[in-house]
Short mmCIF file of C-alpha atoms in Angstrom, two decimals:
data_model
loop_
_atom_site.label_atom_id
_atom_site.label_comp_id
_atom_site.label_asym_id
_atom_site.label_seq_id
_atom_site.Cartn_x
_atom_site.Cartn_y
_atom_site.Cartn_z
CA UNK C 987 24.97 -3.54 -25.37
CA UNK C 988 25.09 -5.85 -28.01
CA UNK C 989 22.18 -6.87 -31.03
CA UNK C 990 20.90 -10.77 -30.88
CA UNK C 991 18.67 -11.70 -32.95
CA UNK C 992 17.09 -15.60 -32.42
CA UNK C 993 15.61 -17.52 -35.11
CA UNK C 994 12.30 -20.02 -33.51
CA UNK C 995 10.59 -19.33 -30.87
CA UNK C 996 10.38 -23.15 -29.47
CA UNK C 997 11.33 -24.02 -25.90
CA UNK C 998 14.78 -23.53 -26.23
CA UNK C 999 14.61 -20.16 -28.60
CA UNK C 1000 12.67 -18.61 -26.36
CA UNK C 1001 14.65 -19.83 -23.22
CA UNK C 1002 17.92 -18.41 -25.28
CA UNK C 1003 16.20 -15.22 -25.83
CA UNK C 1004 15.37 -14.51 -22.55
CA UNK C 1005 18.64 -16.09 -21.01
CA UNK C 1006 20.94 -13.51 -23.56
CA UNK C 1007 18.30 -10.67 -22.56
CA UNK C 1008 18.55 -10.90 -18.61
CA UNK C 1009 22.71 -10.49 -19.83
CA UNK C 1010 21.97 -6.90 -20.90
CA UNK C 1011 21.69 -7.61 -24.43
CA UNK C 1012 19.17 -6.33 -26.96
CA UNK C 1013 17.36 -9.11 -28.61
CA UNK C 1014 14.63 -9.90 -31.33
CA UNK C 1015 13.34 -13.36 -31.19
CA UNK C 1016 11.64 -13.76 -35.04
CA UNK C 1017 9.03 -16.76 -35.47
CA UNK C 1018 7.96 -17.91 -38.47
CA UNK C 1019 4.22 -19.10 -37.87
CA UNK C 1020 2.12 -15.96 -37.21
CA UNK C 1021 -0.32 -17.55 -34.10
CA UNK C 1022 0.04 -16.68 -30.69
CA UNK C 1023 -1.99 -18.59 -27.88
CA UNK C 1024 -5.10 -17.24 -26.74
CA UNK C 1025 -7.50 -17.83 -23.92
CA UNK C 1026 -7.19 -20.94 -21.21
CA UNK C 1027 -5.67 -24.06 -21.59
CA UNK C 1028 -8.35 -25.60 -23.37
CA UNK C 1029 -8.72 -22.41 -25.94
CA UNK C 1030 -4.82 -22.65 -26.71
CA UNK C 1031 -4.76 -26.62 -27.53
CA UNK C 1032 -7.06 -26.28 -29.42
CA UNK C 1033 -7.25 -23.08 -31.08
CA UNK C 1034 -3.29 -22.18 -31.72
CA UNK C 1035 -1.77 -23.60 -34.79
CA UNK C 1036 2.24 -24.39 -35.37
CA UNK C 1037 2.19 -25.36 -39.07
CA UNK C 1038 6.45 -25.33 -38.70
CA UNK C 1039 6.15 -27.74 -36.04
CA UNK C 1040 5.24 -30.86 -36.71
CA UNK C 1041 5.46 -32.61 -33.42
CA UNK C 1042 3.20 -29.86 -31.29
CA UNK C 1043 0.30 -31.12 -31.02
CA UNK C 1044 2.12 -35.32 -30.09
CA UNK C 1045 2.32 -35.37 -26.92
CA UNK C 1046 5.12 -34.64 -24.40
CA UNK C 1047 6.39 -35.42 -21.14
CA UNK C 1048 8.19 -32.51 -19.11
CA UNK C 1049 11.10 -34.25 -18.22
CA UNK C 1050 12.67 -33.16 -14.46
CA UNK C 1051 15.85 -31.21 -16.41
CA UNK C 1052 13.07 -28.62 -17.56
CA UNK C 1053 11.54 -28.06 -14.19
CA UNK C 1054 15.18 -27.61 -13.00
CA UNK C 1055 16.25 -25.15 -15.52
CA UNK C 1056 12.90 -23.20 -14.97
CA UNK C 1057 13.14 -23.10 -11.25
CA UNK C 1058 16.71 -21.73 -11.20
CA UNK C 1059 16.27 -19.42 -14.35
CA UNK C 1060 12.89 -18.87 -14.98
CA UNK C 1061 10.51 -19.20 -11.61
CA UNK C 1062 8.10 -17.04 -13.77
CA UNK C 1063 7.56 -19.73 -16.48
CA UNK C 1064 6.38 -22.34 -14.00
CA UNK C 1065 4.04 -19.67 -12.22
CA UNK C 1066 2.63 -19.01 -15.62
CA UNK C 1067 2.04 -23.03 -16.78
CA UNK C 1068 0.80 -23.39 -13.54
CA UNK C 1069 -1.69 -21.27 -13.98
CA UNK C 1070 -2.75 -22.72 -17.11
CA UNK C 1071 -3.17 -26.39 -15.33
CA UNK C 1072 0.11 -27.95 -15.11
CA UNK C 1073 0.19 -30.26 -12.18
CA UNK C 1074 3.25 -31.58 -10.05
CA UNK C 1075 4.52 -34.78 -10.97
CA UNK C 1076 7.53 -36.79 -9.74
CA UNK C 1077 9.16 -39.57 -12.46
CA UNK C 1078 9.65 -41.99 -9.38
CA UNK C 1079 6.49 -41.71 -7.06
CA UNK C 1080 4.42 -41.67 -10.20
CA UNK C 1081 5.49 -44.88 -11.12
CA UNK C 1082 3.02 -48.18 -10.22
CA UNK C 1083 5.69 -50.36 -9.37
CA UNK C 1084 7.39 -48.20 -7.43
CA UNK C 1085 5.86 -49.66 -4.05
CA UNK C 1086 7.42 -53.08 -4.95
CA UNK C 1087 10.87 -51.81 -4.46
CA UNK C 1088 10.24 -49.92 -1.44
CA UNK C 1089 8.62 -46.88 -1.85
CA UNK C 1090 10.09 -43.00 -2.12
CA UNK C 1091 13.52 -42.40 -0.69
CA UNK C 1092 15.08 -39.29 0.64
CA UNK C 1093 16.43 -37.32 -2.48
CA UNK C 1094 13.41 -38.28 -5.07
CA UNK C 1095 12.52 -34.99 -5.09
CA UNK C 1096 15.09 -33.59 -7.93
CA UNK C 1097 12.67 -36.26 -9.80
CA UNK C 1098 9.83 -33.71 -9.73
CA UNK C 1099 8.43 -32.26 -12.77
CA UNK C 1100 4.95 -30.82 -14.38
CA UNK C 1101 2.97 -32.11 -16.04
CA UNK C 1102 1.55 -30.34 -19.04
CA UNK C 1103 0.84 -30.43 -23.28
CA UNK C 1104 3.28 -28.50 -24.99
CA UNK C 1105 1.22 -25.51 -26.15
CA UNK C 1106 0.68 -24.54 -22.64
CA UNK C 1107 4.71 -24.78 -22.16
CA UNK C 1108 5.24 -22.52 -25.29
CA UNK C 1109 2.22 -20.11 -23.93
CA UNK C 1110 3.89 -19.83 -20.45
CA UNK C 1111 6.88 -19.26 -21.95
CA UNK C 1112 5.77 -16.72 -24.23
CA UNK C 1113 3.57 -15.06 -22.00
CA UNK C 1114 6.97 -13.89 -20.01
CA UNK C 1115 8.89 -13.62 -22.83
CA UNK C 1116 6.38 -10.81 -23.90
CA UNK C 1117 7.02 -8.80 -20.79
CA UNK C 1118 10.86 -9.70 -20.48
CA UNK C 1119 12.97 -6.07 -20.36
CA UNK C 1120 14.88 -6.05 -23.88
CA UNK C 1121 13.42 -9.32 -26.00
CA UNK C 1122 11.26 -8.12 -28.72
CA UNK C 1123 9.37 -10.97 -29.87
CA UNK C 1124 7.85 -10.67 -33.59
CA UNK C 1125 5.75 -13.51 -35.23
CA UNK C 1126 4.65 -14.59 -38.76
CA UNK C 1127 8.69 -13.19 -39.41
CA UNK C 1128 10.21 -15.59 -41.94
CA UNK C 1129 14.02 -14.70 -42.72
CA UNK C 1130 15.05 -15.17 -45.87
CA UNK C 1131 19.23 -14.66 -45.51
CA UNK C 1132 21.74 -13.85 -43.50
CA UNK C 1133 23.45 -10.93 -43.94
CA UNK C 1134 27.51 -10.83 -44.76
CA UNK C 1135 29.94 -8.69 -42.65
CA UNK C 1136 33.62 -8.28 -42.67
CA UNK C 1137 35.24 -11.63 -42.84
CA UNK C 1138 36.44 -12.50 -39.29
CA UNK C 1139 38.52 -15.66 -40.38
CA UNK C 1140 39.56 -16.28 -43.83
CA UNK C 1141 37.39 -18.12 -46.26
CA UNK C 1142 34.55 -18.14 -43.24
CA UNK C 1143 31.88 -15.68 -44.25
CA UNK C 1144 30.61 -13.08 -40.86
CA UNK C 1145 26.94 -13.27 -40.70
CA UNK C 1146 26.13 -9.85 -39.82
CA UNK C 1147 22.18 -9.61 -39.20
CA UNK C 1148 19.52 -10.80 -41.24
CA UNK C 1149 17.21 -10.05 -44.24
CA UNK C 1150 13.21 -11.16 -43.34
CA UNK C 1151 10.69 -12.34 -46.72
CA UNK C 1152 9.20 -8.40 -46.11
CA UNK C 1153 12.59 -6.92 -47.05
CA UNK C 1154 13.36 -5.45 -43.90
CA UNK C 1155 17.61 -6.25 -42.75
CA UNK C 1156 18.02 -6.60 -39.16
CA UNK C 1157 21.68 -6.17 -37.79
CA UNK C 1158 22.79 -8.77 -35.01
CA UNK C 1159 26.23 -9.11 -33.33
CA UNK C 1160 24.99 -12.60 -32.80
CA UNK C 1161 22.33 -14.89 -35.10
CA UNK C 1162 21.00 -17.50 -33.11
CA UNK C 1163 18.99 -20.47 -35.14
CA UNK C 1164 16.80 -22.11 -32.74
CA UNK C 1165 15.12 -22.94 -36.01
CA UNK C 1166 13.61 -26.58 -34.89
CA UNK C 1167 14.52 -29.62 -37.18
CA UNK C 1168 13.38 -27.95 -40.13
CA UNK C 1169 16.19 -25.10 -40.15
CA UNK C 1170 16.91 -23.98 -43.25
CA UNK C 1171 20.69 -22.62 -41.92
CA UNK C 1172 22.67 -25.08 -44.08
CA UNK C 1173 20.80 -23.73 -47.40
CA UNK C 1174 21.55 -20.00 -45.49
CA UNK C 1175 24.68 -19.84 -45.16
CA UNK C 1176 25.22 -21.86 -48.35
CA UNK C 1177 24.21 -18.69 -50.26
CA UNK C 1178 27.04 -16.76 -48.48
CA UNK C 1179 29.61 -18.92 -50.17
CA UNK C 1180 31.49 -20.57 -47.10
CA UNK C 1181 31.99 -24.38 -46.43
CA UNK C 1182 29.14 -26.64 -45.52
CA UNK C 1183 28.75 -27.56 -41.80
CA UNK C 1184 29.36 -30.67 -41.09
CA UNK C 1185 25.86 -32.62 -41.20
CA UNK C 1186 24.43 -36.25 -40.00
CA UNK C 1187 21.24 -37.84 -40.30
CA UNK C 1188 20.14 -41.54 -39.69
CA UNK C 1189 18.56 -43.73 -42.08
CA UNK C 1190 15.48 -44.19 -40.11
CA UNK C 1191 13.44 -42.64 -37.51
CA UNK C 1192 10.32 -44.03 -35.97
CA UNK C 1193 6.79 -43.43 -36.59
CA UNK C 1194 4.61 -42.30 -33.92
CA UNK C 1195 0.39 -42.45 -33.75
CA UNK C 1196 -0.52 -40.90 -30.51
CA UNK C 1197 -3.86 -39.33 -29.31
CA UNK C 1198 -5.16 -37.52 -25.95
CA UNK C 1199 -7.62 -37.96 -23.45
CA UNK C 1200 -10.01 -36.59 -20.72
CA UNK C 1201 -10.96 -38.70 -17.58
CA UNK C 1202 -14.56 -38.83 -17.46
CA UNK C 1203 -14.95 -38.24 -13.78
CA UNK C 1204 -12.44 -35.53 -13.15
CA UNK C 1205 -10.09 -38.05 -11.57
CA UNK C 1206 -7.10 -40.17 -13.30
CA UNK C 1207 -7.22 -43.89 -13.63
CA UNK C 1208 -4.53 -44.11 -11.55
CA UNK C 1209 -0.16 -43.69 -11.15
CA UNK C 1210 1.16 -44.15 -15.21
CA UNK C 1211 4.12 -46.39 -15.80
CA UNK C 1212 7.31 -44.49 -15.98
CA UNK C 1213 8.61 -43.60 -19.42
CA UNK C 1214 6.06 -46.39 -20.58
CA UNK C 1215 7.58 -49.73 -21.97
CA UNK C 1216 8.77 -51.84 -24.82
CA UNK C 1217 6.83 -54.42 -26.88
CA UNK C 1218 9.01 -57.02 -29.48
CA UNK C 1219 7.15 -55.09 -32.48
CA UNK C 1220 7.07 -51.39 -30.96
CA UNK C 1221 7.21 -48.90 -27.72
CA UNK C 1222 3.98 -48.01 -25.95
CA UNK C 1223 4.12 -44.91 -24.08
CA UNK C 1224 1.68 -43.37 -21.39
CA UNK C 1225 2.41 -39.17 -21.21
CA UNK C 1226 0.78 -37.52 -17.98
CA UNK C 1227 -0.56 -34.10 -19.43
CA UNK C 1228 -2.21 -30.81 -17.14
CA UNK C 1229 -5.22 -30.71 -15.20
CA UNK C 1230 -7.08 -33.84 -15.86
CA UNK C 1231 -6.03 -35.08 -19.55
CA UNK C 1232 -3.09 -37.35 -20.60
CA UNK C 1233 -1.60 -38.69 -24.16
CA UNK C 1234 -0.71 -42.32 -25.21
CA UNK C 1235 0.93 -43.03 -28.13
CA UNK C 1236 2.43 -45.91 -30.25
CA UNK C 1237 6.03 -45.75 -31.55
CA UNK C 1238 6.79 -48.22 -34.53
CA UNK C 1239 9.35 -48.78 -37.37
CA UNK C 1240 8.82 -47.12 -40.22
CA UNK C 1241 9.63 -50.42 -42.18
CA UNK C 1242 6.61 -52.22 -40.56
CA UNK C 1243 4.36 -51.84 -43.17
CA UNK C 1244 1.38 -53.43 -40.68
CA UNK C 1245 1.53 -51.26 -38.54
CA UNK C 1246 0.51 -47.75 -40.13
CA UNK C 1247 -2.83 -49.18 -39.72
CA UNK C 1248 -2.71 -47.63 -36.41
CA UNK C 1249 -3.45 -44.15 -37.83
CA UNK C 1250 -7.25 -45.60 -37.88
CA UNK C 1251 -9.31 -44.80 -34.57
CA UNK C 1252 -10.91 -47.94 -34.08
CA UNK C 1253 -7.43 -49.88 -35.39
CA UNK C 1254 -5.61 -47.72 -32.06
CA UNK C 1255 -8.42 -48.93 -29.71
CA UNK C 1256 -8.22 -52.89 -30.85
CA UNK C 1257 -4.55 -52.34 -30.85
CA UNK C 1258 -4.26 -50.82 -27.31
CA UNK C 1259 -6.96 -52.98 -25.58
CA UNK C 1260 -4.14 -55.52 -25.86
CA UNK C 1261 -1.79 -53.54 -23.44
CA UNK C 1262 -3.42 -54.57 -19.94
CA UNK C 1263 -0.76 -52.15 -18.52
CA UNK C 1264 -2.33 -49.35 -20.69
CA UNK C 1265 -5.44 -50.56 -21.52
CA UNK C 1266 -7.87 -49.02 -19.00
CA UNK C 1267 -6.27 -45.40 -20.05
CA UNK C 1268 -7.48 -45.36 -22.46
CA UNK C 1269 -11.31 -45.68 -21.21
CA UNK C 1270 -11.05 -41.89 -21.04
CA UNK C 1271 -12.63 -39.59 -22.89
CA UNK C 1272 -11.21 -39.28 -26.35
CA UNK C 1273 -10.37 -35.16 -27.20
CA UNK C 1274 -8.25 -36.21 -30.18
CA UNK C 1275 -8.22 -38.16 -33.16
CA UNK C 1276 -4.73 -40.23 -33.85
CA UNK C 1277 -2.18 -38.21 -34.74
CA UNK C 1278 0.78 -39.40 -37.20
CA UNK C 1279 4.01 -37.72 -36.45
CA UNK C 1280 6.74 -38.78 -39.26
CA UNK C 1281 10.54 -37.76 -39.62
CA UNK C 1282 11.97 -38.20 -36.26
CA UNK C 1283 15.21 -39.62 -37.31
CA UNK C 1284 18.09 -38.29 -35.22
CA UNK C 1285 20.25 -35.25 -36.95
CA UNK C 1286 22.99 -33.56 -36.00
CA UNK C 1287 23.82 -30.24 -38.03
CA UNK C 1288 27.50 -28.84 -36.32
CA UNK C 1289 28.40 -25.13 -37.27
CA UNK C 1290 32.37 -25.85 -36.09
CA UNK C 1291 34.29 -28.34 -38.30
CA UNK C 1292 37.67 -29.54 -36.93
CA UNK C 1293 37.42 -26.62 -34.69
CA UNK C 1294 37.08 -24.28 -36.74
CA UNK C 1295 33.56 -22.33 -37.48
CA UNK C 1296 32.27 -22.80 -40.61
CA UNK C 1297 30.73 -18.72 -40.46
CA UNK C 1298 31.06 -16.56 -37.55
CA UNK C 1299 28.23 -14.23 -35.84
CA UNK C 1300 26.34 -17.19 -36.24
CA UNK C 1301 25.22 -20.54 -33.61
CA UNK C 1302 22.63 -23.38 -33.93
CA UNK C 1303 20.38 -24.53 -30.74
CA UNK C 1304 18.00 -27.04 -29.31
CA UNK C 1305 16.70 -29.01 -32.36
CA UNK C 1306 18.54 -26.90 -35.24
CA UNK C 1307 21.66 -28.59 -33.63
CA UNK C 1308 20.58 -31.61 -32.87
CA UNK C 1309 17.14 -34.04 -32.88
CA UNK C 1310 16.61 -37.32 -30.87
CA UNK C 1311 14.15 -39.90 -30.59
CA UNK C 1312 11.20 -38.22 -29.04
CA UNK C 1313 10.69 -42.09 -27.49
CA UNK C 1314 12.25 -40.96 -24.25
CA UNK C 1315 11.20 -36.94 -24.60
CA UNK C 1316 14.91 -35.49 -23.98
CA UNK C 1317 14.61 -32.63 -26.91
CA UNK C 1318 13.04 -30.03 -24.37
CA UNK C 1319 15.32 -30.52 -21.64
CA UNK C 1320 18.68 -30.97 -23.84
CA UNK C 1321 17.60 -27.62 -25.50
CA UNK C 1322 16.83 -25.58 -22.21
CA UNK C 1323 20.30 -26.78 -21.40
CA UNK C 1324 21.60 -26.10 -24.74
CA UNK C 1325 19.91 -22.69 -24.17
CA UNK C 1326 22.43 -21.73 -20.21
CA UNK C 1327 25.41 -23.40 -22.43
CA UNK C 1328 25.02 -20.23 -24.66
CA UNK C 1329 24.45 -17.82 -22.37
CA UNK C 1330 27.12 -19.28 -19.93
CA UNK C 1331 29.80 -19.46 -23.35
CA UNK C 1332 28.75 -15.50 -24.52
CA UNK C 1333 28.94 -14.17 -20.64
CA UNK C 1334 32.09 -15.25 -20.07
CA UNK C 1335 33.83 -15.10 -23.71
CA UNK C 1336 31.86 -11.68 -25.31
CA UNK C 1337 29.95 -11.53 -28.45
CA UNK C 1338 32.87 -9.59 -29.82
CA UNK C 1339 34.74 -12.69 -30.51
CA UNK C 1340 33.15 -14.59 -32.53
CA UNK C 1341 35.63 -17.37 -33.80
CA UNK C 1342 36.00 -18.01 -29.66
CA UNK C 1343 32.63 -17.81 -28.38
CA UNK C 1344 31.44 -20.48 -31.26
CA UNK C 1345 34.56 -22.88 -30.33
CA UNK C 1346 33.83 -22.44 -26.58
CA UNK C 1347 30.13 -23.47 -27.43
CA UNK C 1348 30.96 -26.04 -29.38
CA UNK C 1349 33.48 -27.49 -26.70
CA UNK C 1350 30.60 -26.98 -24.07
CA UNK C 1351 27.76 -28.70 -26.05
CA UNK C 1352 29.94 -31.80 -27.03
CA UNK C 1353 30.72 -31.84 -23.14
CA UNK C 1354 27.13 -31.45 -22.32
CA UNK C 1355 25.03 -32.76 -24.81
CA UNK C 1356 26.83 -35.07 -27.34
CA UNK C 1357 26.99 -38.30 -25.02
CA UNK C 1358 22.92 -38.28 -24.33
CA UNK C 1359 22.77 -37.70 -28.12
CA UNK C 1360 25.20 -40.44 -29.09
CA UNK C 1361 23.40 -42.88 -26.59
CA UNK C 1362 20.04 -42.47 -28.48
CA UNK C 1363 21.57 -42.79 -31.77
CA UNK C 1364 22.90 -45.97 -30.76
CA UNK C 1365 19.52 -47.29 -29.10
CA UNK C 1366 17.42 -46.33 -32.05
CA UNK C 1367 20.12 -47.74 -34.41
CA UNK C 1368 19.85 -51.47 -32.65
CA UNK C 1369 15.80 -50.98 -31.94
CA UNK C 1370 14.86 -50.90 -35.24
CA UNK C 1371 17.40 -53.57 -36.39
CA UNK C 1372 15.79 -55.46 -33.59
CA UNK C 1373 12.33 -55.09 -34.78
CA UNK C 1374 13.41 -55.91 -38.08
CA UNK C 1375 14.60 -59.31 -36.76
CA UNK C 1376 11.31 -59.89 -34.93
CA UNK C 1377 9.37 -59.08 -38.43
CA UNK C 1378 11.63 -61.85 -39.83
CA UNK C 1379 10.81 -64.25 -36.49
CA UNK C 1380 14.50 -63.72 -35.39
CA UNK C 1381 16.67 -63.37 -32.12
CA UNK C 1382 18.48 -59.57 -32.24
CA UNK C 1383 21.81 -59.84 -31.36
CA UNK C 1384 23.76 -56.31 -31.68
CA UNK C 1385 26.87 -57.54 -30.03
CA UNK C 1386 26.75 -53.60 -28.60
CA UNK C 1387 28.06 -53.34 -25.66
CA UNK C 1388 25.95 -50.31 -24.28
CA UNK C 1389 23.00 -51.19 -26.38
CA UNK C 1390 22.90 -54.54 -24.08
CA UNK C 1391 23.61 -52.70 -21.00
CA UNK C 1392 20.74 -50.74 -21.92
CA UNK C 1393 18.52 -52.96 -22.61
CA UNK C 1394 19.02 -55.08 -19.53
CA UNK C 1395 18.69 -51.44 -17.25
CA UNK C 1396 15.22 -51.03 -19.09
CA UNK C 1397 13.87 -54.50 -18.32
CA UNK C 1398 15.25 -54.79 -15.03
CA UNK C 1399 14.84 -50.80 -13.84
CA UNK C 1400 11.23 -51.88 -11.12
CA UNK C 1401 12.87 -54.89 -9.91
CA UNK C 1402 15.96 -52.49 -7.79
CA UNK C 1403 15.93 -49.16 -6.34
CA UNK C 1404 19.31 -48.44 -7.53
CA UNK C 1405 18.31 -49.38 -11.08
CA UNK C 1406 15.52 -47.48 -11.03
CA UNK C 1407 17.12 -44.67 -9.99
CA UNK C 1408 20.12 -45.03 -12.24
CA UNK C 1409 17.83 -44.99 -15.48
CA UNK C 1410 15.64 -42.25 -14.14
CA UNK C 1411 18.55 -40.31 -13.60
CA UNK C 1412 19.54 -40.52 -17.49
CA UNK C 1413 16.27 -40.43 -18.54
CA UNK C 1414 15.32 -37.33 -16.48
CA UNK C 1415 18.24 -35.66 -18.24
CA UNK C 1416 19.78 -35.06 -14.40
CA UNK C 1417 23.39 -37.59 -15.35
CA UNK C 1418 25.10 -38.76 -18.44
CA UNK C 1419 25.73 -41.85 -19.42
CA UNK C 1420 29.30 -41.89 -18.31
CA UNK C 1421 27.88 -40.19 -14.56
CA UNK C 1422 26.10 -43.20 -14.45
CA UNK C 1423 27.38 -46.22 -15.75
CA UNK C 1424 30.67 -44.88 -13.68
CA UNK C 1425 28.80 -45.55 -10.70
CA UNK C 1426 31.22 -48.38 -8.24
CA UNK C 1427 29.40 -51.93 -9.26
CA UNK C 1428 26.50 -50.26 -11.11
CA UNK C 1429 27.03 -51.96 -14.41
CA UNK C 1430 27.88 -55.73 -12.75
CA UNK C 1431 24.45 -54.76 -10.59
CA UNK C 1432 22.58 -53.93 -14.21
CA UNK C 1433 24.16 -57.31 -16.06
CA UNK C 1434 23.53 -59.42 -12.86
CA UNK C 1435 19.58 -58.23 -12.88
CA UNK C 1436 19.16 -57.93 -16.29
CA UNK C 1437 20.27 -62.04 -16.60
CA UNK C 1438 17.40 -63.05 -14.51
CA UNK C 1439 14.08 -61.11 -16.31
CA UNK C 1440 12.67 -60.92 -19.84
CA UNK C 1441 14.08 -58.65 -21.66
CA UNK C 1442 10.27 -57.23 -22.66
CA UNK C 1443 8.69 -58.01 -19.19
CA UNK C 1444 5.49 -55.83 -19.17
CA UNK C 1445 2.86 -57.82 -20.86
CA UNK C 1446 0.99 -58.00 -23.72
CA UNK C 1447 0.23 -59.45 -27.49
CA UNK C 1448 2.14 -61.35 -29.32
CA UNK C 1449 3.31 -60.11 -33.37
CA UNK C 1450 0.75 -62.38 -34.54
CA UNK C 1451 -2.43 -61.33 -32.18
CA UNK C 1452 -1.45 -57.50 -32.50
CA UNK C 1453 -1.21 -58.04 -36.67
CA UNK C 1454 -4.93 -59.88 -36.26
CA UNK C 1455 -5.83 -56.51 -33.91
CA UNK C 1456 -4.73 -53.95 -37.00
CA UNK C 1457 -6.17 -56.58 -39.44
CA UNK C 1458 -2.73 -57.53 -41.65
CA UNK C 1459 -0.59 -60.52 -42.30
CA UNK C 1460 2.57 -60.81 -41.84
CA UNK C 1461 3.79 -61.38 -45.59
#
């Protein structure tokens, strides 16, 4: 029986810990935040603090791939989150314009998911983790150092455990870093004297201004448009929540200083009123002020460089490996898939060959998840450049075929049932970009459809009208 220490009790860390425990490993899950969920849904959402997770209170979409993984691996989590108020949701049949393109089709059940706020997902995962044999969950524990062991590879440190802030040493055959985008793993490994991980980081990410609502009469105002929509200056994203709650957020460029006024509730209200597709949703009971989130740029940290681990005995998963733009809500789905990949690699290779385990996990990650990361990384760069051009009053031309196809697909998704489901498969993390675009004739259909629709088909204000609403002028 092997000892595993998992760092970080977010969705990826808890899922990885439970999957590894189910394989017979003794797993200790350490979380630096000390709080724990208590009470029912509203008590959990209002009272649980997760200062180590800056996106904890922002609106979250649980994509169909999240439901699929939980249904396959951890059905008790779905039972828990349903008991807390999560509701069934289908990413296709929930789209307002679906009747215009023929209604539901056989196979649309693959887009089934649940709608719930992030706090309830973590609470449900934590409740099941607490009763998982072989798993010990400890909150309020910060890891300050990695414990070195005998080298398995020349010049590469081997991690044999962790040291906590309380001075406790926990031995481990494998340390799993699920510490999120702000994981200190690079610093911890640096203290052991080995080579640095490969790291890349985009220059900018988006700023988010979101708030949560509740239905005043207990009835939701209607179906939400699938995945929100892009506007020349920003994105508007409604997100269904548990019970009779939902969220809406604006995603803006960090270089668009005028849009920073959206942090003021009255400015946010004036701005949302200009978007007829979602304005009626803002008439619900406001249950939060405007919540601001920054630091969302794409990042990646690889512990395998040129096929060789920078250290053995340690692996990074989820946001500790790579973070993507929250506009698309893929992070949780990618993290849960990553946990599955780790379980499979550990099952096939074992933990007694840490070099082979790291290499196998890196290869599987490149195959299953890197395509999503690269797609979203490129989308961010092009979209921010497009907003920059809009601010200058210019038309953006990228010269990037992938970007041209992606924007055409997004603009035309509600004109054709095949296009809608292609985007749904990709956006739900049910198929990779190559799998979707490799479907016979699809790229040609996307290009043809994109020529017949405007770049931004959803009605909204001009930039001048939006600037007037936020009380700013272009300089």
